[in-house]
Amino acid sequence: MMLDGRIFGRMALFGTAYLTLGFILLPLFFVTWLAFFAQEIPSFPPEGYTLKWFGAIADNRNFATGFLTSLQVAIAATLIGLALGVPASLILARQTFLGSSAINQLLLLPIVVPGIVLGTSIYVFQIETEIATGLPVLGSMGGLVAGHALLVIPWTVRLVTASLTGLDRAAEEAAQSLGADQWTTFRRVTLAAIRPGVVAAALFGFVASFGNLEMSLFLVAPGSITLPIAILQYLEWKIDPTVAAVSVLQIALIGGAMIITDRYVKLARVV
Amino acid sequence: MMLDGRIFGRMALFGTAYLTLGFILLPLFFVTWLAFFAQEIPSFPPEGYTLKWFGAIADNRNFATGFLTSLQVAIAATLIGLALGVPASLILARQTFLGSSAINQLLLLPIVVPGIVLGTSIYVFQIETEIATGLPVLGSMGGLVAGHALLVIPWTVRLVTASLTGLDRAAEEAAQSLGADQWTTFRRVTLAAIRPGVVAAALFGFVASFGNLEMSLFLVAPGSITLPIAILQYLEWKIDPTVAAVSVLQIALIGGAMIITDRYVKLARVV
Amino acid sequence: MASLTLDRLTKRYGDTTVVRDVSLDVRDGEFLVLLGPSGCGKTTTLRMIAGFVPPSEGSIRIGERPVTDLPPWKRNAGLVFQSYALFPHMTVAENVAFGLEMRKAEKAEIEPRVREALRLVRLDGYGDRYPRQLSGGQQQRVALARALAIRPDVLLLDEPLSNLDAKLRLEVRLEIRALQQQLGLTTVMVTHDQEEALTMADRLVVMSDGEVRQIGSQADLYETPTDLFVANFVGRSTMIAGTIYAPGAFRSEGGLELTCPPGPVTGLATMSLRPERLTIGPDAARLDNHMRGSVAFVSYLGGLLDVHVRLNDRDQVVVQIPNRGDVFVPAIGDQVEVGWPAAACLVFPRETN
Amino acid sequence: MASLTLDRLTKRYGDTTVVRDVSLDVRDGEFLVLLGPSGCGKTTTLRMIAGFVPPSEGSIRIGERPVTDLPPWKRNAGLVFQSYALFPHMTVAENVAFGLEMRKAEKAEIEPRVREALRLVRLDGYGDRYPRQLSGGQQQRVALARALAIRPDVLLLDEPLSNLDAKLRLEVRLEIRALQQQLGLTTVMVTHDQEEALTMADRLVVMSDGEVRQIGSQADLYETPTDLFVANFVGRSTMIAGTIYAPGAFRSEGGLELTCPPGPVTGLATMSLRPERLTIGPDAARLDNHMRGSVAFVSYLGGLLDVHVRLNDRDQVVVQIPNRGDVFVPAIGDQVEVGWPAAACLVFPRETN
């Protein structure tokens, strides 16, 4: 009786775990399947399978230039985000000073504030900066990258902070007693210890920037385009498996990046 | 000399922390300031201050109905996300079974997969479901909520898992030895221990759903509107401080929710 | 309180038997300690008593009540864990009250009993704090109060002192023992620490490899261990390998001829000597076994000195002498006379593993 | 290796002085232990030697080299931490090689020295593992190898055994001591564990409240402690409060008239007695101080028995007797004769705090 109850409870829990997983995976599985359908109007049953929609991506100028822009912006934003976020995390994890815990919370804001609000804020900020300084901020690559860098910072702060808590400060003192000066200690011990966190932050930051739509909608230059915007525009006038193929490619890219990163640093330990 | 080096290094680190913070806060501060400008075309210097733009929000039908829709969807999505995510986290944190670590990773997918890809996937999935079953899935409230629930699940899994690692299993055995049966033990000890995680998950899940644009763009019914879509549409034909006022209201709401939650459970401990 | 009876308790996981045929009678009010190295089955035995591990065979009775098939929440056993296992989200008072609530006690009854339990562990006035606000020793005392508040039939302690630092361990050890005697609690404690076991127990059970090796008082285990394992595990011993070639006659592998009490052991044997039974200096000559050796190492332990004496290439003994002002303290390399009475020799068959 | 000299070393944080006027000479090849309760300043002293804490006053010399103003990386001190402090992302061999790389040693030179250091700590063949793949004891031995590989002028050990379990602690203790003697390492170790300190040190420094209380050998500290703190902290003591009313004449608060060696102390005083210097039974009558008392408690510790004897309402002593087969073991409540020689009495002025 007691055992029955336990088994039943456990089955229910297992069931929910798989149900939750299915809930998440089903649409992704579906879009993948669809990308290989032969017919142009996606419907069941498939009339056959083809790879031509993947070919169609390359032929679409918007997808190609959008992909390049997104890639450039994401790389630049990730680098800037890391350059700001890593030192900030180091100081916040190691020092307690006036407002340090508040700062720690505030740095997470871009994860919490809705993208559209963040986009609006940066948009008006850049407009006003442009008006005030006369510099071409809005619609410039720099403005777009700056906006996207905001998305990278919270990931950096969280993941680097998490990996720092695993580092024994005594290890840094040990390095110094062994003859390493402060810079060498930082490079060989501190940075090495947070490397998994930095790698994971780069991955998640890159993905957050690459897939971002709201910020780009506001900040992108007229005539310029990012991949998410290209997908949105394409869907406005046409639904065919090309868009599924683009999605599949992105999922495959991100999945591949995660698997490779996971080999290198166990994501489950830092995320 | 040695001390100088240390002080310089420390100053540089402090500097970056504050710079990073400024980078994040400046646009938000700016949009807040702008929301109180008297003139319709935002420019410097302000011609005076007013609260009229906040009044203008209520007069805008799109903002009002969009806010209501977003609120309903976010609440429903949060509840569904918690109902699926909490049991899944419990089983994943407690049991190691075939594929359990893979499942743990996969449940984080909606955070990593770009919103536009996720939106596309659910969109085509719902179209095909509608074609296959004849049920009105796409554009229904149910379909929209289901999509948004996907956004809540990763937060739930991460935050509940984090709060479970703080719970000593012996505490559950202690409860049983004190006379609590399994259900009472679960309710009084296990659930109580993960409550901070659940509260935080509800907060972050709610915010993620409330602010989501991409998913809503695909799934919202024709004629229906969510707050982020309303803001986007408004900006397409007009820039005035109303949109800044909407942003400020949202930031204030989210900030307030975070502060209240933080009183109740220390967010820094679980996030 | 009640007595506790284990009858041929066995636990198997697949082909592995982790507890084999353990039978015990814990008398009403007795403090029994299960002592053994990690992996000896002592914790599994305790968890079977508590109800968390269903036995493969055998039965458990608390008083006259068979509990073998009851779930933990129906056994009325008070359990104290190594990790304290307090409920972190409840105050101290709520922790202590938990068991009483489960018993559907009235509010009016709960409050005085919680206060009484906290008074017993000297934590009056700590009721409103949270566990994280207390020191480790205080937390373990709360755990004890929580277990006592339900007036359990038996109290089960699972390495309750392992997480405390040395000084606190000594303190809480005395407190638990005093409380147990004052309230007449039938208690089973699990530990791997022999000093803890020796100072707290009424009776000890030495376990190894899932089996009971010996049950008895401190003196039983120390003076008359039933096998080499117990001799080794309880107290310090010097071992000399050799052969019993005639009743009471032992020849060491290094060639020493030693006299020991005649016993059933013949052939390959190991002699176990307690360091404090050996004598060093001129007095040694009067003892049954005496010989010359050279001092290899002297270790100064405050009240005690350990003198390691090398007798020949293979045999070495440790002599423990109390550090009295008038004592003769040899230096490293000194030639000394060492001796011990035949009665100090414990001889066991050689264990082949 | 080199000697180490501290001259009037002082550390203040604002108004708080955590180390005051510490002067020490550690001889070349000597194992010196700083012993004291937590907060006594021993760790701060070690960290000043290592260079992590700049002294407020005073100076430090390693051999003839003044190092007071040098940063840690220029002091050539090998440091071993309680937490091992290994570099988690480097293999064992890379950990050990780190200090040599910092010294710009050639690759061809590094490898044999790493192998040699690992051989010294008996971890040959573990070079390719990562720290997390090793046990606590092995990790601490890697930390030791890493500190030794740079051939430090002094070896500094900061509670190196605290994180190990009891059995391992004993083992690593012997290993460190053997290695230190074999290599003739000038060593300073910090610990709060007196047994550890007594068994490992050549010389000990007892600290309290930031000051040195006594420097000396084990026997110095145990036999002739300079104050009540040292008597209490090193070894076990029974304390009797009373008054010195004439040279060599002590009257306890409970009214006992006791004889002690004449000394400088007069007025309110505390007598400290080592439990093993007391005699129980008929032999006690021959000793300078002897009286009747009743046995309050007997604690069986295997090789030792502690007998607590109540002498009167206020005075109680502990008598430690070795558990030899022929020993007289009193029972609780027995009236017994207890005695001790005048020479066993250590008398100190009463401390007023």
JSON list of N, CA and C in Angstrom, two decimals, chain B residues 168 170-171 173-182 184 188-189 192-193, chain C residues 47 52 72-73 77 79 81 83 85 87 89-90 98-99 101-103 146:
[
{"chain": "B", "resi": 168, "resn": "ASP", "atom": "N", "xyz": [18.03, 19.59, 2.46]},
{"chain": "B", "resi": 168, "resn": "ASP", "atom": "CA", "xyz": [18.61, 18.34, 2.93]},
{"chain": "B", "resi": 168, "resn": "ASP", "atom": "C", "xyz": [17.51, 17.26, 2.90]},
{"chain": "B", "resi": 170, "resn": "ALA", "atom": "N", "xyz": [17.47, 14.64, 4.42]},
{"chain": "B", "resi": 170, "resn": "ALA", "atom": "CA", "xyz": [17.24, 14.15, 5.78]},
{"chain": "B", "resi": 170, "resn": "ALA", "atom": "C", "xyz": [16.09, 14.91, 6.44]},
{"chain": "B", "resi": 171, "resn": "ALA", "atom": "N", "xyz": [15.86, 16.17, 6.02]},
{"chain": "B", "resi": 171, "resn": "ALA", "atom": "CA", "xyz": [14.75, 16.93, 6.60]},
{"chain": "B", "resi": 171, "resn": "ALA", "atom": "C", "xyz": [13.42, 16.25, 6.31]},
{"chain": "B", "resi": 173, "resn": "GLU", "atom": "N", "xyz": [13.06, 12.98, 5.81]},
{"chain": "B", "resi": 173, "resn": "GLU", "atom": "CA", "xyz": [13.00, 11.80, 6.65]},
{"chain": "B", "resi": 173, "resn": "GLU", "atom": "C", "xyz": [12.69, 12.17, 8.09]},
{"chain": "B", "resi": 174, "resn": "ALA", "atom": "N", "xyz": [13.24, 13.30, 8.53]},
{"chain": "B", "resi": 174, "resn": "ALA", "atom": "CA", "xyz": [12.95, 13.75, 9.89]},
{"chain": "B", "resi": 174, "resn": "ALA", "atom": "C", "xyz": [11.45, 13.98, 10.05]},
{"chain": "B", "resi": 175, "resn": "ALA", "atom": "N", "xyz": [10.84, 14.60, 9.05]},
{"chain": "B", "resi": 175, "resn": "ALA", "atom": "CA", "xyz": [9.39, 14.85, 9.12]},
{"chain": "B", "resi": 175, "resn": "ALA", "atom": "C", "xyz": [8.62, 13.54, 9.23]},
{"chain": "B", "resi": 176, "resn": "GLN", "atom": "N", "xyz": [9.05, 12.55, 8.43]},
{"chain": "B", "resi": 176, "resn": "GLN", "atom": "CA", "xyz": [8.35, 11.26, 8.47]},
{"chain": "B", "resi": 176, "resn": "GLN", "atom": "C", "xyz": [8.51, 10.61, 9.84]},
{"chain": "B", "resi": 177, "resn": "SER", "atom": "N", "xyz": [9.71, 10.69, 10.40]},
{"chain": "B", "resi": 177, "resn": "SER", "atom": "CA", "xyz": [9.89, 10.06, 11.71]},
{"chain": "B", "resi": 177, "resn": "SER", "atom": "C", "xyz": [9.09, 10.78, 12.78]},
{"chain": "B", "resi": 178, "resn": "LEU", "atom": "N", "xyz": [8.76, 12.05, 12.51]},
{"chain": "B", "resi": 178, "resn": "LEU", "atom": "CA", "xyz": [7.96, 12.80, 13.49]},
{"chain": "B", "resi": 178, "resn": "LEU", "atom": "C", "xyz": [6.47, 12.56, 13.29]},
{"chain": "B", "resi": 179, "resn": "GLY", "atom": "N", "xyz": [6.10, 11.74, 12.32]},
{"chain": "B", "resi": 179, "resn": "GLY", "atom": "CA", "xyz": [4.71, 11.37, 12.19]},
{"chain": "B", "resi": 179, "resn": "GLY", "atom": "C", "xyz": [4.02, 11.90, 10.94]},
{"chain": "B", "resi": 180, "resn": "ALA", "atom": "N", "xyz": [4.76, 12.54, 10.04]},
{"chain": "B", "resi": 180, "resn": "ALA", "atom": "CA", "xyz": [4.12, 13.09, 8.84]},
{"chain": "B", "resi": 180, "resn": "ALA", "atom": "C", "xyz": [4.14, 12.02, 7.74]},
{"chain": "B", "resi": 181, "resn": "ASP", "atom": "N", "xyz": [3.00, 11.76, 7.13]},
{"chain": "B", "resi": 181, "resn": "ASP", "atom": "CA", "xyz": [3.01, 10.80, 6.03]},
{"chain": "B", "resi": 181, "resn": "ASP", "atom": "C", "xyz": [3.59, 11.47, 4.79]},
{"chain": "B", "resi": 182, "resn": "GLN", "atom": "N", "xyz": [3.64, 10.74, 3.67]},
{"chain": "B", "resi": 182, "resn": "GLN", "atom": "CA", "xyz": [4.38, 11.26, 2.53]},
{"chain": "B", "resi": 182, "resn": "GLN", "atom": "C", "xyz": [3.80, 12.55, 1.97]},
{"chain": "B", "resi": 184, "resn": "THR", "atom": "N", "xyz": [1.92, 14.77, 3.57]},
{"chain": "B", "resi": 184, "resn": "THR", "atom": "CA", "xyz": [2.15, 15.86, 4.52]},
{"chain": "B", "resi": 184, "resn": "THR", "atom": "C", "xyz": [3.61, 16.31, 4.45]},
{"chain": "B", "resi": 188, "resn": "ARG", "atom": "N", "xyz": [4.46, 20.05, 3.71]},
{"chain": "B", "resi": 188, "resn": "ARG", "atom": "CA", "xyz": [4.99, 20.88, 4.79]},
{"chain": "B", "resi": 188, "resn": "ARG", "atom": "C", "xyz": [6.50, 21.11, 4.69]},
{"chain": "B", "resi": 189, "resn": "VAL", "atom": "N", "xyz": [7.23, 20.17, 4.09]},
{"chain": "B", "resi": 189, "resn": "VAL", "atom": "CA", "xyz": [8.69, 20.30, 4.06]},
{"chain": "B", "resi": 189, "resn": "VAL", "atom": "C", "xyz": [9.21, 20.61, 2.66]},
{"chain": "B", "resi": 192, "resn": "ALA", "atom": "N", "xyz": [7.49, 23.70, 1.01]},
{"chain": "B", "resi": 192, "resn": "ALA", "atom": "CA", "xyz": [7.86, 24.89, 1.76]},
{"chain": "B", "resi": 192, "resn": "ALA", "atom": "C", "xyz": [9.29, 25.31, 1.44]},
{"chain": "B", "resi": 193, "resn": "ALA", "atom": "N", "xyz": [10.15, 24.32, 1.25]},
{"chain": "B", "resi": 193, "resn": "ALA", "atom": "CA", "xyz": [11.56, 24.64, 0.99]},
{"chain": "B", "resi": 193, "resn": "ALA", "atom": "C", "xyz": [11.75, 25.25, -0.39]},
{"chain": "C", "resi": 47, "resn": "ARG", "atom": "N", "xyz": [18.51, 2.57, 9.99]},
{"chain": "C", "resi": 47, "resn": "ARG", "atom": "CA", "xyz": [17.45, 3.01, 9.07]},
{"chain": "C", "resi": 47, "resn": "ARG", "atom": "C", "xyz": [16.35, 1.96, 8.95]},
{"chain": "C", "resi": 52, "resn": "PHE", "atom": "N", "xyz": [12.97, 3.48, 7.26]},
{"chain": "C", "resi": 52, "resn": "PHE", "atom": "CA", "xyz": [13.27, 4.00, 5.92]},
{"chain": "C", "resi": 52, "resn": "PHE", "atom": "C", "xyz": [13.78, 2.92, 4.98]},
{"chain": "C", "resi": 72, "resn": "PRO", "atom": "N", "xyz": [7.57, 4.80, 8.49]},
{"chain": "C", "resi": 72, "resn": "PRO", "atom": "CA", "xyz": [8.28, 5.57, 9.53]},
{"chain": "C", "resi": 72, "resn": "PRO", "atom": "C", "xyz": [7.35, 6.39, 10.41]},
{"chain": "C", "resi": 73, "resn": "TRP", "atom": "N", "xyz": [6.29, 6.94, 9.79]},
{"chain": "C", "resi": 73, "resn": "TRP", "atom": "CA", "xyz": [5.46, 7.88, 10.56]},
{"chain": "C", "resi": 73, "resn": "TRP", "atom": "C", "xyz": [4.53, 7.19, 11.55]},
{"chain": "C", "resi": 77, "resn": "ALA", "atom": "N", "xyz": [9.42, 6.74, 16.65]},
{"chain": "C", "resi": 77, "resn": "ALA", "atom": "CA", "xyz": [10.84, 6.75, 16.97]},
{"chain": "C", "resi": 77, "resn": "ALA", "atom": "C", "xyz": [11.36, 8.15, 16.77]},
{"chain": "C", "resi": 79, "resn": "LEU", "atom": "N", "xyz": [14.26, 10.63, 15.85]},
{"chain": "C", "resi": 79, "resn": "LEU", "atom": "CA", "xyz": [15.46, 10.43, 15.04]},
{"chain": "C", "resi": 79, "resn": "LEU", "atom": "C", "xyz": [16.28, 11.71, 15.02]},
{"chain": "C", "resi": 81, "resn": "PHE", "atom": "N", "xyz": [19.73, 13.35, 13.19]},
{"chain": "C", "resi": 81, "resn": "PHE", "atom": "CA", "xyz": [20.62, 13.10, 12.06]},
{"chain": "C", "resi": 81, "resn": "PHE", "atom": "C", "xyz": [21.95, 13.83, 12.24]},
{"chain": "C", "resi": 83, "resn": "SER", "atom": "N", "xyz": [23.28, 15.59, 10.00]},
{"chain": "C", "resi": 83, "resn": "SER", "atom": "CA", "xyz": [23.16, 16.91, 9.37]},
{"chain": "C", "resi": 83, "resn": "SER", "atom": "C", "xyz": [22.11, 17.79, 10.05]},
{"chain": "C", "resi": 85, "resn": "ALA", "atom": "N", "xyz": [19.20, 18.20, 10.05]},
{"chain": "C", "resi": 85, "resn": "ALA", "atom": "CA", "xyz": [17.95, 18.02, 9.31]},
{"chain": "C", "resi": 85, "resn": "ALA", "atom": "C", "xyz": [16.80, 18.84, 9.88]},
{"chain": "C", "resi": 87, "resn": "PHE", "atom": "N", "xyz": [14.05, 21.89, 9.83]},
{"chain": "C", "resi": 87, "resn": "PHE", "atom": "CA", "xyz": [13.27, 22.50, 8.75]},
{"chain": "C", "resi": 87, "resn": "PHE", "atom": "C", "xyz": [13.69, 23.97, 8.66]},
{"chain": "C", "resi": 89, "resn": "HIS", "atom": "N", "xyz": [12.72, 26.52, 7.07]},
{"chain": "C", "resi": 89, "resn": "HIS", "atom": "CA", "xyz": [11.73, 27.59, 6.93]},
{"chain": "C", "resi": 89, "resn": "HIS", "atom": "C", "xyz": [10.86, 27.73, 8.18]},
{"chain": "C", "resi": 90, "resn": "MET", "atom": "N", "xyz": [11.16, 26.94, 9.22]},
{"chain": "C", "resi": 90, "resn": "MET", "atom": "CA", "xyz": [10.38, 27.04, 10.45]},
{"chain": "C", "resi": 90, "resn": "MET", "atom": "C", "xyz": [11.29, 27.55, 11.57]},
{"chain": "C", "resi": 98, "resn": "PHE", "atom": "N", "xyz": [6.45, 20.49, 15.42]},
{"chain": "C", "resi": 98, "resn": "PHE", "atom": "CA", "xyz": [6.01, 19.76, 14.23]},
{"chain": "C", "resi": 98, "resn": "PHE", "atom": "C", "xyz": [5.45, 18.37, 14.56]},
{"chain": "C", "resi": 99, "resn": "GLY", "atom": "N", "xyz": [6.22, 17.60, 15.33]},
{"chain": "C", "resi": 99, "resn": "GLY", "atom": "CA", "xyz": [5.80, 16.24, 15.67]},
{"chain": "C", "resi": 99, "resn": "GLY", "atom": "C", "xyz": [4.51, 16.22, 16.47]},
{"chain": "C", "resi": 101, "resn": "GLU", "atom": "N", "xyz": [2.10, 18.55, 16.31]},
{"chain": "C", "resi": 101, "resn": "GLU", "atom": "CA", "xyz": [1.02, 18.87, 15.36]},
{"chain": "C", "resi": 101, "resn": "GLU", "atom": "C", "xyz": [0.59, 17.61, 14.61]},
{"chain": "C", "resi": 102, "resn": "MET", "atom": "N", "xyz": [1.58, 16.83, 14.17]},
{"chain": "C", "resi": 102, "resn": "MET", "atom": "CA", "xyz": [1.29, 15.61, 13.43]},
{"chain": "C", "resi": 102, "resn": "MET", "atom": "C", "xyz": [0.45, 14.66, 14.27]},
{"chain": "C", "resi": 103, "resn": "ARG", "atom": "N", "xyz": [0.65, 14.74, 15.60]},
{"chain": "C", "resi": 103, "resn": "ARG", "atom": "CA", "xyz": [-0.12, 13.90, 16.51]},
{"chain": "C", "resi": 103, "resn": "ARG", "atom": "C", "xyz": [-1.44, 14.57, 16.88]},
{"chain": "C", "resi": 146, "resn": "ARG", "atom": "N", "xyz": [13.43, 18.37, 19.24]},
{"chain": "C", "resi": 146, "resn": "ARG", "atom": "CA", "xyz": [12.35, 18.01, 18.32]},
{"chain": "C", "resi": 146, "resn": "ARG", "atom": "C", "xyz": [12.04, 16.52, 18.42]}
]
